[in-house]
CSV table of C-alpha atoms and ligand atoms in Angstrom, one decimal:
chain,number,residue,atom,x,y,z
A,1,UNK,CA,-38.2,1.2,10.4
A,2,UNK,CA,-36.5,2.3,7.1
A,3,UNK,CA,-33.1,1.2,6.8
A,4,UNK,CA,-30.4,1.8,4.0
A,5,UNK,CA,-27.8,-0.5,3.2
A,6,UNK,CA,-24.8,0.7,1.8
A,7,UNK,CA,-22.4,-1.3,-0.5
A,8,UNK,CA,-19.5,1.8,-1.2
A,9,UNK,CA,-17.6,2.4,-4.3
A,10,UNK,CA,-14.1,0.9,-5.2
A,11,UNK,CA,-10.9,2.3,-5.5
A,12,UNK,CA,-9.4,3.0,-9.0
A,13,UNK,CA,-5.9,3.6,-8.2
A,14,UNK,CA,-2.5,1.9,-8.4
A,15,UNK,CA,-3.2,-1.8,-9.9
A,16,UNK,CA,-7.0,-1.0,-10.3
A,17,UNK,CA,-5.9,1.8,-12.7
A,18,UNK,CA,-5.2,-0.7,-15.3
A,19,UNK,CA,-8.2,-2.9,-14.8
A,20,UNK,CA,-10.8,-0.2,-16.3
A,21,UNK,CA,-11.6,-2.8,-19.0
A,22,UNK,CA,-11.4,-5.5,-16.7
A,23,UNK,CA,-13.7,-4.6,-13.8
A,24,UNK,CA,-15.9,-7.2,-12.3
A,25,UNK,CA,-19.3,-6.9,-10.8
A,26,UNK,CA,-20.1,-8.8,-7.5
A,27,UNK,CA,-23.7,-8.9,-5.7
A,28,UNK,CA,-23.2,-7.8,-2.0
A,29,UNK,CA,-24.6,-11.4,-0.9
A,30,UNK,CA,-24.2,-10.0,2.9
A,31,UNK,CA,-26.2,-7.3,2.2
A,32,UNK,CA,-29.1,-9.1,0.4
A,33,UNK,CA,-29.2,-11.3,3.4
A,34,UNK,CA,-29.5,-8.5,5.6
A,35,UNK,CA,-32.2,-6.8,3.8
A,36,UNK,CA,-34.1,-10.0,3.6
A,37,UNK,CA,-34.1,-10.6,7.7
A,38,UNK,CA,-35.2,-7.0,8.0
A,39,UNK,CA,-38.1,-7.2,5.6
A,40,UNK,CA,-39.1,-10.4,7.1
A,41,UNK,CA,-39.3,-8.8,10.6
A,42,UNK,CA,-41.3,-5.9,8.6
A,43,UNK,CA,-39.0,-3.0,8.1
A,44,UNK,CA,-38.3,-1.4,4.9
A,45,UNK,CA,-34.7,-2.2,3.7
A,46,UNK,CA,-33.2,-0.4,0.8
A,47,UNK,CA,-30.0,-1.6,-0.8
A,48,UNK,CA,-27.7,1.2,-2.3
A,49,UNK,CA,-25.3,-0.6,-4.2
A,50,UNK,CA,-22.5,2.5,-5.1
A,51,UNK,CA,-21.0,0.3,-8.0
A,52,UNK,CA,-24.7,-0.5,-9.6
A,53,UNK,CA,-26.0,2.8,-9.4
A,54,UNK,CA,-23.2,4.5,-11.3
A,55,UNK,CA,-21.1,1.5,-13.0
A,56,UNK,CA,-20.0,3.8,-16.0
A,57,UNK,CA,-18.3,6.1,-13.7
A,58,UNK,CA,-14.8,4.8,-13.5
A,59,UNK,CA,-13.1,8.1,-13.5
A,60,UNK,CA,-10.5,9.5,-11.2
A,61,UNK,CA,-10.1,7.6,-7.8
A,62,UNK,CA,-13.2,5.5,-7.2
A,63,UNK,CA,-15.5,3.4,-9.4
A,64,UNK,CA,-19.1,3.9,-9.1
A,65,UNK,CA,-21.4,6.6,-7.0
A,66,UNK,CA,-19.0,9.1,-5.4
A,67,UNK,CA,-19.3,9.5,-1.6
A,68,UNK,CA,-20.9,12.8,-1.8
A,69,UNK,CA,-23.6,11.6,-4.1
A,70,UNK,CA,-24.1,8.5,-1.7
A,71,UNK,CA,-24.6,11.1,1.2
A,72,UNK,CA,-27.3,13.0,-1.1
A,73,UNK,CA,-29.1,9.9,-1.9
A,74,UNK,CA,-29.4,9.3,1.6
A,75,UNK,CA,-30.6,12.8,2.4
A,76,UNK,CA,-33.5,12.4,0.0
A,77,UNK,CA,-34.7,8.8,1.0
A,78,UNK,CA,-34.6,10.1,4.8
A,79,UNK,CA,-33.9,6.5,6.4
A,80,UNK,CA,-34.0,5.7,10.3
A,81,UNK,CA,-30.4,3.9,10.2
A,82,UNK,CA,-27.8,3.1,7.7
A,83,UNK,CA,-25.7,0.2,7.6
A,84,UNK,CA,-22.5,0.0,5.6
A,85,UNK,CA,-20.9,-3.5,4.7
A,86,UNK,CA,-17.9,-4.1,2.7
A,87,UNK,CA,-14.8,-6.4,2.6
A,88,UNK,CA,-11.8,-5.4,4.8
A,89,UNK,CA,-9.8,-4.1,1.8
A,90,UNK,CA,-12.5,-1.2,1.4
A,91,UNK,CA,-11.6,0.5,4.7
A,92,UNK,CA,-11.1,4.0,3.4
A,93,UNK,CA,-14.1,3.7,1.1
A,94,UNK,CA,-16.4,2.9,4.1
A,95,UNK,CA,-15.1,5.2,6.6
A,96,UNK,CA,-15.3,7.7,3.7
A,97,UNK,CA,-19.1,7.2,3.3
A,98,UNK,CA,-19.8,7.4,6.9
A,99,UNK,CA,-18.0,10.7,7.1
A,100,UNK,CA,-20.1,12.0,4.1
A,101,UNK,CA,-23.1,10.9,5.3
A,102,UNK,CA,-22.8,12.4,9.0
A,103,UNK,CA,-22.1,15.9,7.2
A,104,UNK,CA,-25.4,16.2,5.9
A,105,UNK,CA,-27.5,13.9,8.1
A,106,UNK,CA,-27.6,12.8,11.7
A,107,UNK,CA,-28.6,9.3,11.1
A,108,UNK,CA,-27.0,6.4,13.0
A,109,UNK,CA,-24.7,4.4,11.2
A,110,UNK,CA,-23.9,0.6,11.7
A,111,UNK,CA,-20.9,-1.0,9.9
A,112,UNK,CA,-21.0,-4.9,9.2
A,113,UNK,CA,-19.6,-7.4,7.0
A,114,UNK,CA,-15.9,-8.8,6.6
A,115,UNK,CA,-14.1,-5.1,7.2
A,116,UNK,CA,-16.1,-4.9,10.8
A,117,UNK,CA,-15.4,-8.2,11.7
A,118,UNK,CA,-11.6,-8.4,11.0
A,119,UNK,CA,-10.6,-4.8,11.9
A,120,UNK,CA,-13.3,-3.8,14.4
A,121,UNK,CA,-10.3,-2.3,16.4
A,122,UNK,CA,-9.7,0.3,13.7
A,123,UNK,CA,-13.3,0.6,13.1
A,124,UNK,CA,-14.0,1.8,16.2
A,125,UNK,CA,-11.5,4.7,15.9
A,126,UNK,CA,-13.9,6.3,13.4
A,127,UNK,CA,-16.6,8.8,15.1
A,128,UNK,CA,-18.8,8.9,12.3
A,129,UNK,CA,-19.7,5.2,13.0
A,130,UNK,CA,-21.9,4.6,15.5
A,131,UNK,CA,-22.3,0.8,15.8
A,132,UNK,CA,-20.0,-2.3,14.9
A,133,UNK,CA,-21.5,-5.4,14.3
A,134,UNK,CA,-19.1,-8.3,14.5
A,135,UNK,CA,-19.9,-11.7,13.0
A,136,UNK,CA,-23.0,-12.5,10.8
A,137,UNK,CA,-25.2,-9.8,11.4
A,138,UNK,CA,-28.5,-11.7,10.5
A,139,UNK,CA,-28.6,-12.8,14.0
A,140,UNK,CA,-28.4,-9.5,15.7
A,141,UNK,CA,-29.8,-7.0,13.4
A,142,UNK,CA,-33.4,-7.6,14.2
A,143,UNK,CA,-32.9,-7.2,18.0
A,144,UNK,CA,-30.5,-4.1,17.1
A,145,UNK,CA,-33.2,-2.5,15.1
A,146,UNK,CA,-35.9,-3.3,17.8
A,147,UNK,CA,-33.7,-1.9,20.6
A,148,UNK,CA,-32.9,1.3,18.7
A,149,UNK,CA,-36.8,1.8,17.8
A,150,UNK,CA,-37.6,1.2,21.5
A,151,UNK,CA,-34.7,3.7,22.6
A,152,UNK,CA,-33.0,1.2,24.5
A,153,UNK,CA,-29.1,1.6,25.1
A,154,UNK,CA,-27.0,-0.2,22.6
A,155,UNK,CA,-23.2,-1.3,23.0
A,156,UNK,CA,-21.1,0.4,20.4
A,157,UNK,CA,-19.7,-3.0,19.5
A,158,UNK,CA,-22.1,-6.1,19.0
A,159,UNK,CA,-20.9,-9.5,18.8
A,160,UNK,CA,-23.4,-11.2,16.6
A,161,UNK,CA,-23.8,-15.2,17.2
A,162,UNK,CA,-23.2,-17.2,13.9
A,163,UNK,CA,-26.5,-18.6,12.2
A,164,UNK,CA,-26.4,-22.1,13.2
A,165,UNK,CA,-29.0,-23.6,10.7
A,166,UNK,CA,-28.5,-21.7,7.4
A,167,UNK,CA,-31.9,-23.2,6.3
A,168,UNK,CA,-33.6,-20.8,8.7
A,169,UNK,CA,-32.5,-17.8,6.9
A,170,UNK,CA,-35.0,-16.2,4.2
A,171,UNK,CA,-33.2,-16.4,0.8
A,172,UNK,CA,-31.4,-13.3,-0.1
A,173,UNK,CA,-33.2,-10.2,-1.0
A,174,UNK,CA,-31.9,-9.5,-4.6
A,175,UNK,CA,-34.2,-6.3,-5.3
A,176,UNK,CA,-31.7,-4.7,-7.8
A,177,UNK,CA,-31.2,-7.7,-9.8
A,178,UNK,CA,-32.2,-6.2,-13.2
A,179,UNK,CA,-29.5,-3.4,-12.6
A,180,UNK,CA,-26.8,-6.0,-12.2
A,181,UNK,CA,-27.8,-8.0,-15.1
A,182,UNK,CA,-27.4,-4.8,-17.0
A,183,UNK,CA,-24.0,-3.9,-15.7
A,184,UNK,CA,-23.0,-7.6,-16.2
A,185,UNK,CA,-23.4,-7.1,-20.0
A,186,UNK,CA,-20.5,-4.5,-19.8
A,187,UNK,CA,-18.4,-6.3,-17.0
A,188,UNK,CA,-17.3,-9.9,-16.0
A,189,UNK,CA,-19.0,-11.0,-13.2
A,190,UNK,CA,-16.9,-12.3,-10.2
A,191,UNK,CA,-13.8,-13.3,-12.1
A,192,UNK,CA,-16.0,-15.7,-14.0
A,193,UNK,CA,-16.6,-16.7,-17.3
A,194,UNK,CA,-20.4,-16.4,-17.6
A,195,UNK,CA,-22.3,-17.0,-20.6
A,196,UNK,CA,-25.0,-14.7,-20.3
A,197,UNK,CA,-25.3,-11.5,-18.2
A,198,UNK,CA,-28.0,-12.9,-15.7
A,199,UNK,CA,-25.9,-14.1,-13.0
A,200,UNK,CA,-26.4,-14.3,-9.3
A,201,UNK,CA,-24.1,-15.3,-6.3
A,202,UNK,CA,-25.2,-17.9,-4.0
A,203,UNK,CA,-23.9,-19.8,-1.0
A,204,UNK,CA,-24.3,-23.4,-0.3
A,205,UNK,CA,-22.6,-23.3,3.2
A,206,UNK,CA,-20.8,-21.2,5.5
A,207,UNK,CA,-17.3,-21.8,7.9
A,208,UNK,CA,-14.3,-24.3,7.3
A,209,UNK,CA,-12.8,-26.6,10.1
A,210,UNK,CA,-9.2,-25.8,8.7
A,211,UNK,CA,-6.7,-23.4,9.9
A,212,UNK,CA,-4.3,-22.0,7.2
A,213,UNK,CA,-2.2,-19.3,8.8
A,214,UNK,CA,-3.0,-16.4,6.5
A,215,UNK,CA,-7.0,-17.0,6.1
A,216,UNK,CA,-9.2,-14.3,7.0
A,217,UNK,CA,-12.5,-15.7,5.8
A,218,UNK,CA,-12.8,-18.0,8.9
A,219,UNK,CA,-12.6,-14.9,11.0
A,220,UNK,CA,-15.9,-13.7,9.6
A,221,UNK,CA,-17.7,-17.1,9.2
A,222,UNK,CA,-16.0,-19.4,11.9
A,223,UNK,CA,-14.5,-22.8,12.0
A,224,UNK,CA,-17.4,-24.9,12.0
A,225,UNK,CA,-18.9,-25.9,8.6
A,226,UNK,CA,-22.4,-25.3,8.2
A,227,UNK,CA,-24.2,-26.4,5.2
A,228,UNK,CA,-27.5,-25.7,3.8
A,229,UNK,CA,-29.6,-28.9,2.7
A,230,UNK,CA,-29.8,-29.6,-0.9
A,231,UNK,CA,-33.4,-29.2,-1.0
A,232,UNK,CA,-32.8,-25.6,0.6
A,233,UNK,CA,-30.3,-24.9,-2.1
A,234,UNK,CA,-32.2,-26.1,-4.9
A,235,UNK,CA,-35.1,-24.0,-4.0
A,236,UNK,CA,-33.2,-20.6,-4.0
A,237,UNK,CA,-32.0,-21.7,-7.4
A,238,UNK,CA,-35.2,-22.4,-8.7
A,239,UNK,CA,-36.6,-19.1,-7.4
A,240,UNK,CA,-33.7,-17.2,-9.1
A,241,UNK,CA,-34.5,-19.4,-12.4
A,242,UNK,CA,-38.2,-19.0,-12.5
A,243,UNK,CA,-38.4,-15.1,-11.4
A,244,UNK,CA,-35.4,-13.9,-12.8
A,245,UNK,CA,-34.3,-16.1,-15.4
A,246,UNK,CA,-30.8,-16.6,-14.1
A,247,UNK,CA,-28.8,-18.7,-16.0
A,248,UNK,CA,-25.2,-18.4,-14.1
A,249,UNK,CA,-24.9,-19.1,-10.2
A,250,UNK,CA,-21.5,-18.1,-8.6
A,251,UNK,CA,-21.2,-20.5,-5.3
A,252,UNK,CA,-19.3,-18.0,-2.9
A,253,UNK,CA,-18.9,-21.0,-0.3
A,254,UNK,CA,-15.2,-21.0,1.6
A,255,UNK,CA,-15.7,-24.8,1.4
A,256,UNK,CA,-18.5,-26.0,-0.8
A,257,UNK,CA,-17.5,-29.4,-1.6
A,258,UNK,CA,-16.3,-30.7,2.0
A,259,UNK,CA,-18.9,-33.1,2.2
A,260,UNK,CA,-18.4,-35.4,-0.9
A,261,UNK,CA,-22.1,-36.8,-0.1
A,262,UNK,CA,-24.1,-33.6,-0.3
A,263,UNK,CA,-21.9,-32.2,-3.2
A,264,UNK,CA,-22.8,-35.6,-5.0
A,265,UNK,CA,-26.4,-35.2,-4.0
A,266,UNK,CA,-26.6,-31.5,-4.9
A,267,UNK,CA,-25.2,-32.3,-8.4
A,268,UNK,CA,-27.5,-35.3,-8.9
A,269,UNK,CA,-30.6,-33.1,-8.4
A,270,UNK,CA,-29.4,-30.3,-10.9
A,271,UNK,CA,-28.4,-32.7,-13.4
A,272,UNK,CA,-32.1,-34.1,-13.1
A,273,UNK,CA,-33.7,-30.6,-13.3
A,274,UNK,CA,-32.2,-30.1,-16.9
A,275,UNK,CA,-31.9,-26.7,-16.2
A,276,UNK,CA,-29.9,-24.6,-19.0
A,277,UNK,CA,-27.4,-23.1,-16.4
A,278,UNK,CA,-23.9,-22.6,-15.6
A,279,UNK,CA,-22.1,-23.1,-12.3
A,280,UNK,CA,-19.3,-21.5,-10.8
A,281,UNK,CA,-17.1,-22.0,-7.8
A,282,UNK,CA,-14.3,-19.1,-8.2
A,283,UNK,CA,-13.2,-19.1,-4.7
A,284,UNK,CA,-11.9,-22.4,-4.7
A,285,UNK,CA,-12.3,-25.8,-3.9
A,286,UNK,CA,-10.4,-28.4,-1.7
A,287,UNK,CA,-8.6,-30.9,-4.2
A,288,UNK,CA,-8.8,-33.9,-1.8
A,289,UNK,CA,-12.7,-33.6,-2.2
A,290,UNK,CA,-12.9,-34.0,-5.9
A,291,UNK,CA,-12.7,-37.2,-7.4
A,292,UNK,CA,-13.1,-38.4,-10.9
A,293,UNK,CA,-16.8,-39.2,-10.7
A,294,UNK,CA,-17.8,-36.1,-8.9
A,295,UNK,CA,-15.8,-33.9,-11.5
A,296,UNK,CA,-17.6,-35.7,-14.0
A,297,UNK,CA,-21.0,-35.0,-12.6
A,298,UNK,CA,-19.7,-31.2,-12.1
A,299,UNK,CA,-19.2,-30.9,-15.8
A,300,UNK,CA,-22.7,-32.5,-16.3
A,301,UNK,CA,-24.4,-30.0,-14.0
A,302,UNK,CA,-23.0,-27.0,-15.7
A,303,UNK,CA,-19.3,-26.4,-14.6
A,304,UNK,CA,-17.3,-25.6,-17.4
A,305,UNK,CA,-14.3,-24.7,-15.3
A,306,UNK,CA,-13.0,-25.1,-11.5
A,307,UNK,CA,-10.7,-23.4,-9.1
A,308,UNK,CA,-8.5,-25.4,-6.8
A,309,UNK,CA,-6.4,-23.7,-3.8
A,310,UNK,CA,-3.4,-25.5,-3.0
A,311,UNK,CA,-1.5,-22.2,-2.2
A,312,UNK,CA,2.1,-24.0,-2.3
A,313,UNK,CA,3.7,-26.4,-4.5
A,314,UNK,CA,6.1,-27.6,-1.7
A,315,UNK,CA,4.6,-30.4,0.9
A,316,UNK,CA,6.7,-29.3,3.6
A,317,UNK,CA,5.4,-25.5,3.4
A,318,UNK,CA,1.8,-27.0,3.2
A,319,UNK,CA,2.2,-29.3,6.2
A,320,UNK,CA,4.5,-27.2,8.5
A,321,UNK,CA,3.8,-23.7,7.6
A,322,UNK,CA,0.2,-23.2,6.2
A,323,UNK,CA,-1.3,-26.2,7.7
A,324,UNK,CA,-3.5,-26.9,5.0
A,325,UNK,CA,-3.9,-30.6,5.6
A,326,UNK,CA,-3.7,-31.4,1.9
A,327,UNK,CA,-1.6,-33.5,0.0
A,328,UNK,CA,-0.3,-32.1,-3.0
A,329,UNK,CA,-0.8,-35.4,-5.2
A,330,UNK,CA,-4.3,-34.8,-4.8
A,331,UNK,CA,-4.1,-31.3,-6.6
A,332,UNK,CA,-2.0,-33.3,-9.5
A,333,UNK,CA,-4.9,-36.0,-9.6
A,334,UNK,CA,-7.5,-33.0,-10.1
A,335,UNK,CA,-5.6,-31.2,-12.6
A,336,UNK,CA,-5.3,-34.9,-14.7
A,337,UNK,CA,-9.0,-35.6,-13.9
A,338,UNK,CA,-10.0,-32.2,-15.3
A,339,UNK,CA,-8.1,-32.7,-18.5
A,340,UNK,CA,-9.8,-35.9,-19.2
A,341,UNK,CA,-13.3,-34.5,-18.3
A,342,UNK,CA,-12.8,-31.3,-20.2
A,343,UNK,CA,-12.9,-28.7,-17.2
A,344,UNK,CA,-10.4,-26.0,-17.3
A,345,UNK,CA,-8.9,-25.6,-13.7
A,346,UNK,CA,-7.1,-22.9,-12.3
A,347,UNK,CA,-4.8,-23.0,-9.1
A,348,UNK,CA,-4.1,-20.4,-6.5
A,349,UNK,CA,-0.9,-19.8,-4.9
A,350,UNK,CA,0.6,-17.8,-2.0
A,351,UNK,CA,4.5,-16.7,-1.9
A,352,UNK,CA,6.7,-15.3,1.2
A,353,UNK,CA,5.7,-17.1,4.6
A,354,UNK,CA,8.4,-15.9,7.0
A,355,UNK,CA,9.3,-19.6,7.5
A,356,UNK,CA,9.8,-20.3,3.9
A,357,UNK,CA,13.0,-20.8,2.3
A,358,UNK,CA,13.9,-19.9,-1.2
A,359,UNK,CA,14.2,-23.8,-2.1
A,360,UNK,CA,10.6,-24.2,-0.9
A,361,UNK,CA,9.6,-20.8,-3.3
A,362,UNK,CA,11.5,-22.7,-6.2
A,363,UNK,CA,9.8,-25.9,-5.4
A,364,UNK,CA,6.6,-23.9,-5.6
A,365,UNK,CA,7.5,-22.3,-9.1
A,366,UNK,CA,8.2,-25.7,-10.4
A,367,UNK,CA,5.0,-27.1,-9.3
A,368,UNK,CA,3.2,-24.5,-10.8
A,369,UNK,CA,4.8,-25.2,-14.3
A,370,UNK,CA,4.3,-28.9,-13.8
A,371,UNK,CA,0.6,-28.8,-13.3
A,372,UNK,CA,0.3,-26.2,-16.0
A,373,UNK,CA,2.1,-28.6,-18.5
A,374,UNK,CA,-0.5,-31.3,-17.0
A,375,UNK,CA,-3.4,-29.1,-18.4
A,376,UNK,CA,-4.2,-26.4,-15.6
A,377,UNK,CA,-5.8,-23.2,-17.4
A,378,UNK,CA,-3.5,-21.0,-15.3
A,379,UNK,CA,-2.2,-20.4,-12.0
A,380,UNK,CA,-2.6,-17.4,-10.0
A,381,UNK,CA,-0.4,-16.3,-7.5
A,382,UNK,CA,0.4,-13.6,-4.8
A,383,UNK,CA,2.4,-12.5,-1.8
A,384,UNK,CA,1.2,-13.7,1.7
A,385,UNK,CA,-0.7,-10.5,3.2
A,386,UNK,CA,-1.1,-10.5,7.0
A,387,UNK,CA,-4.1,-9.7,7.4
A,388,UNK,CA,-5.2,-8.7,11.2
A,389,UNK,CA,-6.1,-11.2,13.6
A,390,UNK,CA,-4.8,-14.0,11.4
A,391,UNK,CA,-2.2,-16.3,12.8
A,392,UNK,CA,0.3,-15.0,10.1
A,393,UNK,CA,-0.4,-11.7,11.3
A,394,UNK,CA,-0.3,-12.6,15.2
A,395,UNK,CA,2.8,-14.5,15.0
A,396,UNK,CA,4.5,-12.3,12.7
A,397,UNK,CA,3.9,-9.3,14.9
A,398,UNK,CA,5.0,-11.5,18.0
A,399,UNK,CA,8.6,-12.3,16.2
A,400,UNK,CA,9.0,-8.9,14.9
A,401,UNK,CA,8.3,-9.7,11.3
A,402,UNK,CA,5.8,-7.0,10.6
A,403,UNK,CA,7.6,-4.3,8.2
A,404,UNK,CA,4.6,-1.9,9.3
A,405,UNK,CA,1.8,-2.7,11.5
A,406,UNK,CA,-1.6,-1.1,10.6
A,407,UNK,CA,-1.2,-0.8,7.0
A,408,UNK,CA,-4.1,0.0,4.7
A,409,UNK,CA,-5.1,-3.5,3.3
A,410,UNK,CA,-6.2,-2.4,0.0
A,411,UNK,CA,-3.0,-0.4,-0.4
A,412,UNK,CA,-1.1,-3.2,0.1
A,413,UNK,CA,-2.8,-5.7,-2.1
A,414,UNK,CA,-3.9,-3.5,-5.0
A,415,UNK,CA,-1.4,-0.4,-4.8
A,416,UNK,CA,1.7,-0.6,-3.9
A,417,UNK,CA,2.0,-4.7,-3.8
A,418,UNK,CA,4.6,-4.6,-1.4
A,419,UNK,CA,5.5,-7.5,0.8
A,420,UNK,CA,4.7,-6.6,4.2
A,421,UNK,CA,6.8,-9.2,5.9
A,422,UNK,CA,10.3,-10.0,6.9
A,423,UNK,CA,12.1,-13.0,7.2
A,424,UNK,CA,15.5,-14.5,8.0
A,425,UNK,CA,15.3,-16.6,4.7
A,426,UNK,CA,14.9,-13.8,2.1
A,427,UNK,CA,14.1,-10.1,2.0
A,428,UNK,CA,10.9,-8.5,1.1
A,429,UNK,CA,12.1,-7.3,-2.5
A,430,UNK,CA,13.1,-10.7,-3.2
A,431,UNK,CA,9.7,-12.2,-2.6
A,432,UNK,CA,8.2,-9.3,-4.8
A,433,UNK,CA,10.6,-10.8,-7.6
A,434,UNK,CA,9.5,-14.4,-7.1
A,435,UNK,CA,5.8,-12.9,-7.5
A,436,UNK,CA,6.6,-11.1,-10.5
A,437,UNK,CA,8.8,-14.3,-12.1
A,438,UNK,CA,5.8,-16.6,-11.2
A,439,UNK,CA,3.0,-14.3,-12.9
A,440,UNK,CA,5.6,-13.8,-15.9
A,441,UNK,CA,6.1,-17.7,-16.3
A,442,UNK,CA,2.4,-18.3,-16.0
A,443,UNK,CA,1.6,-15.8,-19.0
A,444,UNK,CA,4.3,-17.3,-20.8
A,445,UNK,CA,2.7,-20.7,-20.7
A,446,UNK,CA,-0.7,-19.6,-21.1
A,447,UNK,CA,0.3,-17.7,-24.5
A,448,UNK,CA,1.9,-21.3,-25.6
A,449,UNK,CA,-1.4,-23.0,-24.7
A,450,UNK,CA,-3.1,-20.5,-26.7
A,451,UNK,CA,-0.5,-20.8,-30.0
A,452,UNK,CA,-1.1,-24.6,-29.6
A,453,UNK,CA,-5.1,-23.9,-29.6
A,454,UNK,CA,-4.6,-21.6,-32.6
A,455,UNK,CA,-2.6,-24.2,-34.5
A,456,UNK,CA,-5.3,-26.7,-33.9
A,457,UNK,CA,-8.0,-24.5,-34.8
A,458,UNK,CA,-6.3,-23.7,-38.5
A,459,UNK,CA,-5.7,-27.4,-38.7
A,460,UNK,CA,-9.3,-28.3,-37.8
A,461,UNK,CA,-10.5,-25.6,-40.2
A,462,UNK,CA,-8.5,-27.2,-43.1
A,463,UNK,CA,-9.2,-30.7,-42.7
A,464,UNK,CA,-12.6,-30.7,-41.1
A,465,UNK,CA,-14.3,-27.4,-41.0
A,466,UNK,CA,-17.6,-28.7,-40.0
A,467,UNK,CA,-16.6,-30.8,-36.6
A,468,UNK,CA,-14.2,-27.6,-35.6
A,469,UNK,CA,-17.0,-25.1,-35.8
A,470,UNK,CA,-19.4,-27.4,-34.3
A,471,UNK,CA,-16.9,-28.2,-31.7
A,472,UNK,CA,-16.6,-24.3,-30.9
A,473,UNK,CA,-20.1,-23.8,-31.0
A,474,UNK,CA,-20.5,-26.4,-28.0
A,475,UNK,CA,-17.7,-24.7,-26.1
A,476,UNK,CA,-18.9,-21.3,-26.4
A,477,UNK,CA,-22.6,-21.4,-26.9
A,478,UNK,CA,-24.7,-19.1,-24.7
A,479,UNK,CA,-27.4,-20.3,-22.2
A,480,UNK,CA,-30.7,-19.4,-23.3
B,501,SF4,S1,-9.3,-24.2,3.6
B,501,SF4,FE1,-9.6,-22.2,2.7
B,501,SF4,S2,-11.3,-21.4,3.8
B,501,SF4,FE2,-10.4,-23.0,5.2
B,501,SF4,S3,-8.7,-21.9,6.6
B,501,SF4,FE3,-7.6,-22.7,4.4
B,501,SF4,S4,-7.9,-20.9,3.0
B,501,SF4,FE4,-9.5,-20.6,4.7
């Protein structure tokens, strides 16, 4: 069978509108895995990534190939089935893609990925979507296509089991890789600071055993941590380097360093390979898994920067509300160690949980300031979003604290930026003010650091220009 897998265009309204010069490219790793599984089973799998097909098209409401154009392409390709993937925030675009295709061709459409897993009840309401695959579709896609070919009746919602051993999966099918490299010359890749455009996304594990109140990631990937072996990861990296001359790897795991032993082994092997590559973990690592020696190894292996996600600067909020099971002392240690080693570290925070008090929030803002003064590169902050089916959503709904149920997530997160929760401790408007204040303070501190760097640079150029230029060259040199 011929199957087209679509990554729909993304919205260019609201907050995104100001991002035109800062848009980021991602490779749809989920679709690349599905394509690899389908090809292994003897099918033809074509990935149609709207962004990459028309990445210069940032006009009006959408970025990438428009939905009507996608439908036209589908008509030309004449597939037997269509798969659409996307994040929970891409609801409108996924539905619009399905609607446009149904208008020009009567082809069965299935939807998978985080949107289908997190919001499958909403997904069911759209009649252009014929099937919904909840969970990791690699396990059910083969059977689904086989049943479809045989004309066997298929349930509209398919609950797919998780892949127990990730080593059993074929490596992602990176069929459009040159197009991504080309686009990454213009756009940053995945919030990162890659040295060249030859960049790929990769996962070394799936799942997370923790139970943070707001987390939607684990709905899609589950609570059992499933690591790939070091050998298996290294083989994929080798393939990327040898076949595509890749220089930058973005690890997209929920919890890459959960096993210190595996992380240490992985870094050891990468160092021994003497590859000229850069590594990135922009999704955030757990601070309590990163000791001084491991961070040093990570730097040697190719990390220039890391991100950790404490989420709060109040130990009370951490233990009693978020339940991340993390000691803030570990975050401070990581920031201090990164400074010694020469790794930039960014930290993620979330404000506005219903049981948080204003004092707790002030504590978080003070903590952010403290770690910036200790050397954290910057702190990203946003308000807590009650994503459907998370603990935050379920508990807030039960307590009558949701301002509006069923709100479009993309609109809330990127367009209106409105806080969607109520609390006896604060008003939603107050949380929006706290977030704005935290962002402003972060920017102010970044400017101070830049000023300090600039002063040091001028001083260095006056006193020892050769050493200064060498130091800058070493920091910013591009990998070959
Ligand atoms: S540690 Fe990260 S991935 Fe795990 S539940 Fe918490 S936020 Fe989600």
